[in-house]
mmCIF file of C-alpha atoms in Angstrom:
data_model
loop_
_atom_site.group_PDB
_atom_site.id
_atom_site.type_symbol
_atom_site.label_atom_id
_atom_site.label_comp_id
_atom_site.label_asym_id
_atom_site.label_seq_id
_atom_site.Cartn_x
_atom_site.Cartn_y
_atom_site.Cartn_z
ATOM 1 C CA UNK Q 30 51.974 17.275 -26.609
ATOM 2 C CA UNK Q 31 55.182 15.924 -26.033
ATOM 3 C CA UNK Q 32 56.959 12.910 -27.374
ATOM 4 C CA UNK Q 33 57.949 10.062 -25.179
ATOM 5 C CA UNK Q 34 61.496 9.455 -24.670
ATOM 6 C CA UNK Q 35 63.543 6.189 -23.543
ATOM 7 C CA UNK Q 36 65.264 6.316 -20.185
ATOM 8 C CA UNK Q 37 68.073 4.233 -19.768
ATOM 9 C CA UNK Q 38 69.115 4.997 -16.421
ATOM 10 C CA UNK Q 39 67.073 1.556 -14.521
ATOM 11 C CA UNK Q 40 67.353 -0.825 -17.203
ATOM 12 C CA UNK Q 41 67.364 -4.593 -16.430
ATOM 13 C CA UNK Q 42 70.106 -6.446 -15.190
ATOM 14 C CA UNK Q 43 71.118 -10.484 -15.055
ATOM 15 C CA UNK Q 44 72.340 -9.860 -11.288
ATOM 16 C CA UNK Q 45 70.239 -7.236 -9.402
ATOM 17 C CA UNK Q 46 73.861 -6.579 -7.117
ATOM 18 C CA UNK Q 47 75.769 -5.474 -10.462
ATOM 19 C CA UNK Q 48 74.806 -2.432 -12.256
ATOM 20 C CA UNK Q 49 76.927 -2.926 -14.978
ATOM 21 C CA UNK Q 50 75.606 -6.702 -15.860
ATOM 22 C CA UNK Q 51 72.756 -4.990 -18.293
ATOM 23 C CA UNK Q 52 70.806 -7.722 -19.927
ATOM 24 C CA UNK Q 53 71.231 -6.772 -23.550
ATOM 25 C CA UNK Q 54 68.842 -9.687 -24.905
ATOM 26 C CA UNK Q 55 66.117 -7.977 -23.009
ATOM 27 C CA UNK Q 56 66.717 -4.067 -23.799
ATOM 28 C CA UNK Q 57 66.972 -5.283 -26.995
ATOM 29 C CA UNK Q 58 63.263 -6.319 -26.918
ATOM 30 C CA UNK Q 59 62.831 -2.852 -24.854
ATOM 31 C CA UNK Q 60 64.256 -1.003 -27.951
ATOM 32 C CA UNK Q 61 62.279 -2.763 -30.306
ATOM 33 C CA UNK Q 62 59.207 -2.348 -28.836
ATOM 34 C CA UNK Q 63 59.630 1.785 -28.225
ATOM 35 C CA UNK Q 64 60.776 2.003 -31.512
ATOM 36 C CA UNK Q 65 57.719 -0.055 -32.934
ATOM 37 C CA UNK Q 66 55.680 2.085 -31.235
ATOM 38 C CA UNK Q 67 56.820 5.389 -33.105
ATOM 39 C CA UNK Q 68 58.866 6.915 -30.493
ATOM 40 C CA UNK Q 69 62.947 6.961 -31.250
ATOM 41 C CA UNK Q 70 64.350 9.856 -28.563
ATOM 42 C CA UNK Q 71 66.835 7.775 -26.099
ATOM 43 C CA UNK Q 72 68.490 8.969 -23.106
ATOM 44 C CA UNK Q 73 71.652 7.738 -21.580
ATOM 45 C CA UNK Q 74 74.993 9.417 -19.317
ATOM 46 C CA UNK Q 75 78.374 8.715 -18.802
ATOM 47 C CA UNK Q 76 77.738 6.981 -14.858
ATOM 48 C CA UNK Q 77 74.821 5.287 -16.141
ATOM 49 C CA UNK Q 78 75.138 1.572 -14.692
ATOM 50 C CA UNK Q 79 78.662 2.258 -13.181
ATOM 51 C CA UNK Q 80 79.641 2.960 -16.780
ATOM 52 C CA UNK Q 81 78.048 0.112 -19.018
ATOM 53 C CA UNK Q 82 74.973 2.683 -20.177
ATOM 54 C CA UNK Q 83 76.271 4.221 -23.120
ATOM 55 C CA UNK Q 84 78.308 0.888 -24.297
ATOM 56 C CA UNK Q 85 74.495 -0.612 -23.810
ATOM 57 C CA UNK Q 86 72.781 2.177 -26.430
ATOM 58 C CA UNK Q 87 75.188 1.248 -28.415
ATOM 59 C CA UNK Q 88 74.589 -2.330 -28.474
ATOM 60 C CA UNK Q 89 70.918 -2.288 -28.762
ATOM 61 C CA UNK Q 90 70.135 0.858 -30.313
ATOM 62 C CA UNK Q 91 73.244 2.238 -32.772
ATOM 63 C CA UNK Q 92 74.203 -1.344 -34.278
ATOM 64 C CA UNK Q 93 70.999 -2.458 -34.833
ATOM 65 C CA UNK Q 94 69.118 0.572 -36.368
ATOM 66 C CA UNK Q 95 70.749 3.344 -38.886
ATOM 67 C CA UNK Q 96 71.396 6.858 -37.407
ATOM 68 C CA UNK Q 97 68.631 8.959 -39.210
ATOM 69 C CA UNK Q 98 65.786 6.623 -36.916
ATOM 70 C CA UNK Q 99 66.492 7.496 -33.586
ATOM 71 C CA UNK Q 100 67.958 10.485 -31.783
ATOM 72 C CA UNK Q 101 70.600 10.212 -28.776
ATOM 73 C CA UNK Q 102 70.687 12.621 -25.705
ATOM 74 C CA UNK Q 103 73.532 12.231 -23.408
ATOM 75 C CA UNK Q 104 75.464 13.840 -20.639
ATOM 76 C CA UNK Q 105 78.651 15.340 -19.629
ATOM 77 C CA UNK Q 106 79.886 14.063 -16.064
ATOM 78 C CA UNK Q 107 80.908 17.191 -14.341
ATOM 79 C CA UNK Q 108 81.109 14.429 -10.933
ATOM 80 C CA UNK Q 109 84.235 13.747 -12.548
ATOM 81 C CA UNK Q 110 85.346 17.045 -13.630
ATOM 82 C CA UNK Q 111 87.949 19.115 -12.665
ATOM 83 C CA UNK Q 112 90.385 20.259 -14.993
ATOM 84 C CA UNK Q 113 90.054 21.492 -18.700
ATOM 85 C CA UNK Q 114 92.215 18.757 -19.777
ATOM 86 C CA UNK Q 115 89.385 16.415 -19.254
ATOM 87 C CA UNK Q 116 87.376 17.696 -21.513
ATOM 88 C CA UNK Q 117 88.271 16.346 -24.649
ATOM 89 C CA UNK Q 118 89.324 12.983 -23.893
ATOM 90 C CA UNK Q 119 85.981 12.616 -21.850
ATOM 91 C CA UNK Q 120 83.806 13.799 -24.829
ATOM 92 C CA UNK Q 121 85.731 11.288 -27.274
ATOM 93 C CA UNK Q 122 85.151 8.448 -25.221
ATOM 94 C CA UNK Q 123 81.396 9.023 -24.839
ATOM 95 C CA UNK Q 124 81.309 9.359 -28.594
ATOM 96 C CA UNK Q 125 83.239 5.913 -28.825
ATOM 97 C CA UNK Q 126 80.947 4.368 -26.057
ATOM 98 C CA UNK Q 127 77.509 5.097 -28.276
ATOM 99 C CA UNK Q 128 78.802 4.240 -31.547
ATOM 100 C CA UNK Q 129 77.873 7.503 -32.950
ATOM 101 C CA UNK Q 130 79.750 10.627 -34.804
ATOM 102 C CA UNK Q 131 77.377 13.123 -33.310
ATOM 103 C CA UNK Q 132 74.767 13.682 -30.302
ATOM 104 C CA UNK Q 133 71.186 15.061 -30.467
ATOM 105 C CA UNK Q 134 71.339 16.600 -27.220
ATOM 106 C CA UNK Q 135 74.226 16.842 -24.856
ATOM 107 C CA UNK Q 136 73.786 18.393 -21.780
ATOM 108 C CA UNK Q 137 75.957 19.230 -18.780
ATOM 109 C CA UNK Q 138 74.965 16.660 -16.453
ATOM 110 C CA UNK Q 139 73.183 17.596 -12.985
ATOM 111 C CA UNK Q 140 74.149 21.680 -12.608
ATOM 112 C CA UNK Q 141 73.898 22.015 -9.195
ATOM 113 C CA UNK Q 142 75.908 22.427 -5.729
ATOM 114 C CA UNK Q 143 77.685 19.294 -5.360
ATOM 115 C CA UNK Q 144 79.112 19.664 -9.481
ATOM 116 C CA UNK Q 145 80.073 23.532 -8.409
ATOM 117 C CA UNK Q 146 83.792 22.405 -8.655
ATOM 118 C CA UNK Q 147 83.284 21.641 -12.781
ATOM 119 C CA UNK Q 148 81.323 24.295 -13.716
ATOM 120 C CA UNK Q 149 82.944 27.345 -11.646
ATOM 121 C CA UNK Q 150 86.278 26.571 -12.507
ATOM 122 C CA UNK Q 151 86.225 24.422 -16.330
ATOM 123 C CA UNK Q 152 84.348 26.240 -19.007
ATOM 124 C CA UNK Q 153 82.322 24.149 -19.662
ATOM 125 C CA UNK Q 154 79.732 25.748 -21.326
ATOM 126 C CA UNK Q 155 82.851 27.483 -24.122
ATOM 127 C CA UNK Q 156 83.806 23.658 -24.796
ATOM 128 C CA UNK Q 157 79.847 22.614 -25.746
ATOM 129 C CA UNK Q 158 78.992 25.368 -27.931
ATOM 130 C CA UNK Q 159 82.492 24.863 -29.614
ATOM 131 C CA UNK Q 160 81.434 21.076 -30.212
ATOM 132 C CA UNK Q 161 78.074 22.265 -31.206
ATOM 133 C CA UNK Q 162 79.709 24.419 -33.993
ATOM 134 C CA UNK Q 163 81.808 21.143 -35.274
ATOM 135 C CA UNK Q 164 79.002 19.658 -35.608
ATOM 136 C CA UNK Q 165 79.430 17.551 -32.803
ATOM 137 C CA UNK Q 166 76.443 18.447 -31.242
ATOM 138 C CA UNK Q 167 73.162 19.620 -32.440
ATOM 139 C CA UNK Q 168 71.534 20.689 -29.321
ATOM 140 C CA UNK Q 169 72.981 21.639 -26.295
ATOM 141 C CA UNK Q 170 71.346 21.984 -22.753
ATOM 142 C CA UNK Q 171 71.919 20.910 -19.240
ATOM 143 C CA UNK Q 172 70.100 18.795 -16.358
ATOM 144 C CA UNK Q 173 69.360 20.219 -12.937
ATOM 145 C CA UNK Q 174 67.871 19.119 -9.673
ATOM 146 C CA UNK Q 175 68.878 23.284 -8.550
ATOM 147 C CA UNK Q 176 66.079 25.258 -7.253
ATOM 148 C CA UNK Q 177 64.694 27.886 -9.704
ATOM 149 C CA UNK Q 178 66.865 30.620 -8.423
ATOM 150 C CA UNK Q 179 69.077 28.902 -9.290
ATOM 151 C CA UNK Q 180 67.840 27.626 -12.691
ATOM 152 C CA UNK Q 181 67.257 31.299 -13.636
ATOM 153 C CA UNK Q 182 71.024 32.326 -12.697
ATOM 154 C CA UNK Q 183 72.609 30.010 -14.974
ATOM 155 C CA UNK Q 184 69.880 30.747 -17.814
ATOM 156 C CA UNK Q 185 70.267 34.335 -17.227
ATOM 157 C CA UNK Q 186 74.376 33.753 -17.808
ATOM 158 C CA UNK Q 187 74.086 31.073 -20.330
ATOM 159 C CA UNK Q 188 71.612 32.725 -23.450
ATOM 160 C CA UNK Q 189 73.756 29.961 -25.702
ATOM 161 C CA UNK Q 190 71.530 27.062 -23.764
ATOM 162 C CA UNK Q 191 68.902 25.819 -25.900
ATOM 163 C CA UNK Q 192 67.046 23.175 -23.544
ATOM 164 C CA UNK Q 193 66.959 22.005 -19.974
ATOM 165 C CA UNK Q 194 65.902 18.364 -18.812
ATOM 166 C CA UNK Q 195 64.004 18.996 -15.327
ATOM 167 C CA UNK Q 196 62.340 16.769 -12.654
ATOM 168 C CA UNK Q 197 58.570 17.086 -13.048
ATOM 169 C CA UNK Q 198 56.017 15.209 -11.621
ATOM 170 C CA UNK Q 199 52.770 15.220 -9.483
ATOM 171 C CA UNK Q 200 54.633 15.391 -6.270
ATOM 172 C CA UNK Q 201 56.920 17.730 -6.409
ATOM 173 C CA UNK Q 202 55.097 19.905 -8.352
ATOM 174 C CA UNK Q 203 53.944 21.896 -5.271
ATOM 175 C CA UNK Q 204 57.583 21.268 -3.038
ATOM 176 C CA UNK Q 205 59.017 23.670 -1.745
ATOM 177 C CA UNK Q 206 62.826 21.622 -2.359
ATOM 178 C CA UNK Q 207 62.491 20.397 -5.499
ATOM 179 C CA UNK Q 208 60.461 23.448 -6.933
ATOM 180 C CA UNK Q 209 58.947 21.669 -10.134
ATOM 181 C CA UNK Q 210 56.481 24.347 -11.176
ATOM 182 C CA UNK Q 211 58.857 27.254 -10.380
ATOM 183 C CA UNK Q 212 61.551 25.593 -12.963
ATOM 184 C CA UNK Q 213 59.053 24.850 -15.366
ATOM 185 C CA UNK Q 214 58.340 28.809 -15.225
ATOM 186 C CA UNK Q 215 62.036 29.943 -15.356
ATOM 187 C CA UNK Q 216 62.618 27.458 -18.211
ATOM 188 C CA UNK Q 217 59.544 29.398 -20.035
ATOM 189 C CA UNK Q 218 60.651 33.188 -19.081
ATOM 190 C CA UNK Q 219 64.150 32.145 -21.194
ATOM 191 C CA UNK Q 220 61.705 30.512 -23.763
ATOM 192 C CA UNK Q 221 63.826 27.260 -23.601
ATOM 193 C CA UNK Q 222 62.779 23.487 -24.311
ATOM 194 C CA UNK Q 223 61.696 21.484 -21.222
ATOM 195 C CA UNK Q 224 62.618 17.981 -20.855
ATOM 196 C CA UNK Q 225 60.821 16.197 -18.200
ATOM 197 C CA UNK Q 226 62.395 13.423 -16.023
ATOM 198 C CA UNK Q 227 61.149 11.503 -13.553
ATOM 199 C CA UNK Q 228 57.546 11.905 -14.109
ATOM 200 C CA UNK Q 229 57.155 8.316 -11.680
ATOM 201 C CA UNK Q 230 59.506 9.516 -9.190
ATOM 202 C CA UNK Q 231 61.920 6.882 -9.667
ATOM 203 C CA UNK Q 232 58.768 4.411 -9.579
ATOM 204 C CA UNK Q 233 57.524 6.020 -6.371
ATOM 205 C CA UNK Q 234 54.135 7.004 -8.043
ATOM 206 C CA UNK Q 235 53.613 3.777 -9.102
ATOM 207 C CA UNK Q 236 52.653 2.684 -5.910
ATOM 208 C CA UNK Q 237 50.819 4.921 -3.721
ATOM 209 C CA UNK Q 238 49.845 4.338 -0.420
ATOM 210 C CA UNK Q 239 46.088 2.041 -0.803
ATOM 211 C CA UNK Q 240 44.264 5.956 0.432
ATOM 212 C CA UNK Q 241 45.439 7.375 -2.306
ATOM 213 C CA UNK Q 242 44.589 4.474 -4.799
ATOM 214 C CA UNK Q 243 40.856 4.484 -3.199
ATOM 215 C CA UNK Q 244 40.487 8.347 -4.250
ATOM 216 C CA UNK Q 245 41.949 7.741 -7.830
ATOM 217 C CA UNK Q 246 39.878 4.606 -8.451
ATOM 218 C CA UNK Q 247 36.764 6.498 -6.580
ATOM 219 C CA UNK Q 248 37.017 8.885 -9.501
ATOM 220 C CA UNK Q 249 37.623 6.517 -12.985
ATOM 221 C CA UNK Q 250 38.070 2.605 -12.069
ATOM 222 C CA UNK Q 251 39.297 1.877 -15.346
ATOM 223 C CA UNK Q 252 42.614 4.007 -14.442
ATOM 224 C CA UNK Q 253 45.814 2.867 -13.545
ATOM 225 C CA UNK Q 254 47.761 4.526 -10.636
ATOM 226 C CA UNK Q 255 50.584 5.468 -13.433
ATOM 227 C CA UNK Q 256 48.109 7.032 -15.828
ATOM 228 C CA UNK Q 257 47.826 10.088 -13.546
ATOM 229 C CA UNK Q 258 51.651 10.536 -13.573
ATOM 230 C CA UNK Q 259 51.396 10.261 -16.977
ATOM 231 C CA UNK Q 260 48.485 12.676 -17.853
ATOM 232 C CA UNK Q 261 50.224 15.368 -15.228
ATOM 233 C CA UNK Q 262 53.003 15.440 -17.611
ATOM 234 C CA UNK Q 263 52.098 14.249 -20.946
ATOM 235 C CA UNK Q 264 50.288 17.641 -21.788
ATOM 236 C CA UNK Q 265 52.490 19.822 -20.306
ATOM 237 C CA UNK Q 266 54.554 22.711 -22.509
ATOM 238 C CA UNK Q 267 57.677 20.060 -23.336
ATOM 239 C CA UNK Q 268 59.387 18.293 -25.881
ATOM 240 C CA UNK Q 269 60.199 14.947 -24.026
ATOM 241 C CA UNK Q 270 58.851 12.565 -20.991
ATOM 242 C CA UNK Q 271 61.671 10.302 -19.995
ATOM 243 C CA UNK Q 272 60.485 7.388 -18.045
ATOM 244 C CA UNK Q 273 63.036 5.033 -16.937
ATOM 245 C CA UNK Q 274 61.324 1.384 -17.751
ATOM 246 C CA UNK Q 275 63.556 -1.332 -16.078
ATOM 247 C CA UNK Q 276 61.628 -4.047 -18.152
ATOM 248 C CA UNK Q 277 59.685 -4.926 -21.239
ATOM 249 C CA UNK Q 278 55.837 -4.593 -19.256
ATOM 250 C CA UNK Q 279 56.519 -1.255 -17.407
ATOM 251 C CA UNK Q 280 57.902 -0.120 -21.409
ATOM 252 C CA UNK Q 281 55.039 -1.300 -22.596
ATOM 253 C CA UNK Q 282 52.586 0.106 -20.168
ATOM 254 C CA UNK Q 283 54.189 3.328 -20.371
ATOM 255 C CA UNK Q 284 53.308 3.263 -24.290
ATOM 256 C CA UNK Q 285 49.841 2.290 -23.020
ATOM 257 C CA UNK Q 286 49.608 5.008 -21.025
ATOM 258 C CA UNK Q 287 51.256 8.008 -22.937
ATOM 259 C CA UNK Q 288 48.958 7.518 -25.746
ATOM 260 C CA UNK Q 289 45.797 7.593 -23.545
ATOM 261 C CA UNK Q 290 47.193 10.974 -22.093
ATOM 262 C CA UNK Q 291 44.214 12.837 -22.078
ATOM 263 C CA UNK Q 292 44.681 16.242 -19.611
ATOM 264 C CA UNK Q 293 43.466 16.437 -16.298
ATOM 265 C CA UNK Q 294 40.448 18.509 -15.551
ATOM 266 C CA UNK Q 295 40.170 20.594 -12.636
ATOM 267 C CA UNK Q 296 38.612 18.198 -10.248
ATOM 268 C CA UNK Q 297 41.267 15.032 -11.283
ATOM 269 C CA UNK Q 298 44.210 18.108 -10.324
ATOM 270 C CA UNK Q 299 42.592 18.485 -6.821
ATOM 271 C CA UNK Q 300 42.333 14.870 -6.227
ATOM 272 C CA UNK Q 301 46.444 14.501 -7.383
ATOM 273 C CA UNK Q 302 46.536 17.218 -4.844
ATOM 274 C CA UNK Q 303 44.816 15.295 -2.028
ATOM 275 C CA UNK Q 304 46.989 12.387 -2.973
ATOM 276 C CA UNK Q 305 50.489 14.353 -2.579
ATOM 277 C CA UNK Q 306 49.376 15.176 1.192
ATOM 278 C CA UNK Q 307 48.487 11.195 1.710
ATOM 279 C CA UNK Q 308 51.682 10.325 -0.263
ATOM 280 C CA UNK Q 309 53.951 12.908 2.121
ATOM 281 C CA UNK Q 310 52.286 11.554 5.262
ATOM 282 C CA UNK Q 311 53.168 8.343 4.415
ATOM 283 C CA UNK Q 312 56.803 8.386 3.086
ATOM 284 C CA UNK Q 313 59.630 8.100 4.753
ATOM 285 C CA UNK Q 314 62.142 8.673 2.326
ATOM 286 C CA UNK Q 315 62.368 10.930 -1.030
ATOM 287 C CA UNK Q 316 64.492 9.062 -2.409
ATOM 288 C CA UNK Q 317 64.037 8.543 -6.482
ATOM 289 C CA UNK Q 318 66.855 5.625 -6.503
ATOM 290 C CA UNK Q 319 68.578 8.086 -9.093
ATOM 291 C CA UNK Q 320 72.431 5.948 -7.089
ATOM 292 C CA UNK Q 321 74.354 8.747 -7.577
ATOM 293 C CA UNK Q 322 74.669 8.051 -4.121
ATOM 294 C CA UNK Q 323 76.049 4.853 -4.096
ATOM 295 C CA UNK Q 324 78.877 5.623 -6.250
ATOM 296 C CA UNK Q 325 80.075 7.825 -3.649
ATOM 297 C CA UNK Q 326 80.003 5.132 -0.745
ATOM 298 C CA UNK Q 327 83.307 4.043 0.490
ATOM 299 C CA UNK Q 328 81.362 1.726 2.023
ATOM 300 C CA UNK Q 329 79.891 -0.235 -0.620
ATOM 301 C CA UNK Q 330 76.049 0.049 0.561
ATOM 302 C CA UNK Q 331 73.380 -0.008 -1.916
ATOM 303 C CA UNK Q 332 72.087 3.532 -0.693
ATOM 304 C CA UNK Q 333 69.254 3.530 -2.824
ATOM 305 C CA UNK Q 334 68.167 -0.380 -2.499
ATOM 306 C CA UNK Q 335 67.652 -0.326 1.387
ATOM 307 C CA UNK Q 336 66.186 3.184 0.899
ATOM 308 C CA UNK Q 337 63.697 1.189 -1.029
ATOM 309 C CA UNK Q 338 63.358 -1.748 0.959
ATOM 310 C CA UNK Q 339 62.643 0.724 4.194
ATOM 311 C CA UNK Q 340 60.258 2.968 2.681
ATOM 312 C CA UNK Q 341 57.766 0.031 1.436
ATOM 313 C CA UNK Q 342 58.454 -1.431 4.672
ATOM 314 C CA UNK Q 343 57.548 1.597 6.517
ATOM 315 C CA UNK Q 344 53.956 1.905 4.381
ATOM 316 C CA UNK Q 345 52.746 -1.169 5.945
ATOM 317 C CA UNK Q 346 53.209 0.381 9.376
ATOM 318 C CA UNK Q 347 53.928 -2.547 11.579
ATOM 319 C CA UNK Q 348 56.942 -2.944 13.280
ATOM 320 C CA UNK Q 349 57.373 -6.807 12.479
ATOM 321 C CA UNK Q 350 58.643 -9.224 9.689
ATOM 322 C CA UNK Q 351 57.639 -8.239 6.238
ATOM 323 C CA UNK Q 352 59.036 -9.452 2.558
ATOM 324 C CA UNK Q 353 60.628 -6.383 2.514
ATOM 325 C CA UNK Q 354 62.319 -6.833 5.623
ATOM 326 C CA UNK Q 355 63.080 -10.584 4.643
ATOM 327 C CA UNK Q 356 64.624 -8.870 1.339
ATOM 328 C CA UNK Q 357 67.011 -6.941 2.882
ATOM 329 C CA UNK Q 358 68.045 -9.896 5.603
ATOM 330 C CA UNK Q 359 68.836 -11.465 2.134
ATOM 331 C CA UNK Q 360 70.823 -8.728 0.844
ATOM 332 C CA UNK Q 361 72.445 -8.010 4.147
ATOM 333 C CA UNK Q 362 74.105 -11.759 4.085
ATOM 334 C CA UNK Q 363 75.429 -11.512 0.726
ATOM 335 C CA UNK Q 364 79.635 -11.422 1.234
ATOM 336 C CA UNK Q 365 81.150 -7.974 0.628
ATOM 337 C CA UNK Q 366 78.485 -5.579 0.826
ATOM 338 C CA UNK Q 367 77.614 -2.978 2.970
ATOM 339 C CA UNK Q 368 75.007 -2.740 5.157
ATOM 340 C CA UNK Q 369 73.019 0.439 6.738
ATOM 341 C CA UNK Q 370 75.218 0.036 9.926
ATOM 342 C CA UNK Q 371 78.297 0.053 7.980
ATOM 343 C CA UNK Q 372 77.770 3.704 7.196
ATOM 344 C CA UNK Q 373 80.777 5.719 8.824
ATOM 345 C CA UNK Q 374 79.017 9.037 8.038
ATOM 346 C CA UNK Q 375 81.343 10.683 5.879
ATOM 347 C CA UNK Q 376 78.761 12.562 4.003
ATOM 348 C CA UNK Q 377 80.063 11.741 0.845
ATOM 349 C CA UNK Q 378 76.909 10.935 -0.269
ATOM 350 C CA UNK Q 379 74.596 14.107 0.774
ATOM 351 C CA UNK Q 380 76.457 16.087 -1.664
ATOM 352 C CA UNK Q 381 75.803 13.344 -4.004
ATOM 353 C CA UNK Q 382 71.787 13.122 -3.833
ATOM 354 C CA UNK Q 383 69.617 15.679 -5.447
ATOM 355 C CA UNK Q 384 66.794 15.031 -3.005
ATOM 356 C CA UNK Q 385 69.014 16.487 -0.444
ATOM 357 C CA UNK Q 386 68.319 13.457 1.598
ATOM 358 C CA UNK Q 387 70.460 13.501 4.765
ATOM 359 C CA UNK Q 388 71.697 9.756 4.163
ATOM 360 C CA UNK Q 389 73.775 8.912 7.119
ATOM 361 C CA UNK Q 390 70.602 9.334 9.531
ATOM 362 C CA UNK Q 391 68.057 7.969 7.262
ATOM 363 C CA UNK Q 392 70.645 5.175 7.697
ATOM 364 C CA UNK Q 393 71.032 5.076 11.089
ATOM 365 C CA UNK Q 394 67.169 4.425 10.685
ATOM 366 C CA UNK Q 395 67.264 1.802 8.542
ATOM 367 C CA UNK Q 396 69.518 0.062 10.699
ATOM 368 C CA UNK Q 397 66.920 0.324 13.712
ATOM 369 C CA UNK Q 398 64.538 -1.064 12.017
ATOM 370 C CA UNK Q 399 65.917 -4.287 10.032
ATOM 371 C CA UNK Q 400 68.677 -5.062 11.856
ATOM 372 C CA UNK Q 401 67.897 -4.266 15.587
ATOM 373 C CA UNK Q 402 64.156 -4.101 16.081
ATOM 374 C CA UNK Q 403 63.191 -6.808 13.747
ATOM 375 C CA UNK Q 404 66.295 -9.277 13.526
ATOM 376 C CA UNK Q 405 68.265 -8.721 16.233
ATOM 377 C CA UNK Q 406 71.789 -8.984 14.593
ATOM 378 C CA UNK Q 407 75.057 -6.761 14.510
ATOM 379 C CA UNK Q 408 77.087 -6.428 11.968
#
């Protein structure tokens, strides 16, 4: 079974329209809590929280517990990367922003298309395994949201990988774009370690549409939404779950829930399949609020915010006010940022998303429906 690790890609913030305003008092009781609990793998990158992530580990992890309890995985930003040069200065500062003289694991962060500029023209991989060998690094790996073709290319090339962190879950176990199971089985062909991310979807599987909920609680009442997730995952062949808690109950619950991960039998993994057809009927979006997106908008829109706000909107299926609708009224009044009509379709962001969402019509969307069918108002 694998071990649960700490995601601290959501965490909780003092003012929900700054990413970097982390509220340190409450990680803190986050931290305490996971660690408590027997569990002491945490996970952090570069961009996390427009930069504040790492200083945040550092804060409520590294100065308040000695190095030999915990271990620290991190990530090289190849969005940023484009010359050698980089390299080194990039590496020092992540090692200054954690606090620490070494990582656990360091992986090359999100191998795919839109990063093709660092990793076809830097050697990248040369400058990790050198790192690993000054003891810089005691494990290193990389994170992908590539297909498995493409996953088995760079495994294929790259023998000196020991581990890759993967997006697993219920969902897109089965999809034909995100090609969970197909990973899992390149991973295993190379006999690497599998790290598992997302196993909630970004929160998505945390609440399903109310048909799906019916056929899980049909089945076992006394079982939360999450705990399915969870058991999909918990048993699988890998050494870490991340979930990405953004507050001391969802940490907790996860807890709850990892240690009650019994496996699923053979008629709970045809009901998870009956609810990934409800789930895809119903969503609008596939969006796991992940924000690389928004870092990319020239625009200053909250990509992955209204994305939210329109796809719980959309599950109620009316075409009138809702809260979610009232939220992003709210949001859309607050000086300075950008709304869905203030999109100027550069694409920017599709390179950006590892969904592969096509973000400037989903937008257009969003627009429709907030701020001409239910409001009324331009921009």
């Amino acid at each position: 079974m694998a071990k649960l690790g700490m995601g601290m890609m959501r965490l909780p913030l003092l003012d929900e329209n700054d990413q970097t305003s982390i509220d340190i008092e409450h990680v803190n009781k986050m931290v305490d809590a996971y660690m408590d609990a027997g569990f002491n793998y945490f996970d952090t990158a570069f961009v996390y929280h427009e930069g504040a992530g790492e200083p945040a580990f550092k804060k409520t992890v590294v100065d308040r517990y000695p190095r030999d309890s915990f271990k620290i995985a991190t990530k090289l930003p190849l969005f940023v990367i484009t010359e050698e040069s980089q390299l080194e200065p990039l590496f020092a500062q992540q090692l200054e922003n954690c606090g620490v003289d070494y990582f656990d694991y360091y992986m090359l962060h999100n191998v795919s298309g839109f990063t093709e500029t660092a990793w076809k023209n830097v050697d990248l991989y040369s400058f990790i395994e050198n790192k690993k060998k000054e003891g810089k690094i005691k494990h290193i790996g990389l994170s992908t949201h590539g297909n498995a073709e493409f996953l088995e290319e760079i495994l294929f090339e790259h023998p000196e990988l020991e581990f890759v962190l993967l997006q697993i879950n219920y969902l897109d176990w089965e999809d034909e774009n995100i090609e969970a199971k197909k990973c899992l089985e390149v991973a295993r062909k190379y006999d690497k370690q599998v790290m598992i991310m997302e196993p909630y979807k970004g929160g998505f599987l945390a609440d399903v549409p109310e048909e799906a909920e019916k056929l899980m609680k049909q089945h076992n009442p006394d079982r939360s939404v999450v705990s399915w997730a969870m058991r999909f995952v918990a048993n699988m062949d890998a050494c870490v779950v991340l979930t990405g808690a953004s507050n001391l109950e969802q940490l907790e619950n996860n807890i709850e829930e990892f240690r009650n991960a019994d496996p699923l039998d053979d008629e709970e993994l045809q009901i998870l399949d009956e609810v990934s057809q409800i789930i895809n009927s119903n969503i609008t979006v596939d969006c796991t609020k992940c924000r690389y997106c928004v870092e990319s908008c020239s625009e200053e829109i909250d990509i992955a915010r209204l994305f939210d706000l329109y796809n719980k909107h959309k599950m109620l299926k009316i075409d009138e006010w809702t809260q979610f609708g009232n939220a992003y009224l709210n949001y859309s009044k607050l000086e300075g940022v950008g709304i869905a009509s203030d999109c100027i379709e550069c694409e920017l962001c599709i390179e950006e998303c590892p969904q592969s969402i096509n973000i400037p019509d989903v937008l257009k969307d969003v627009a429709k429906t907030f701020e001409t069918q239910i409001y009324g108002f331009e921009n």
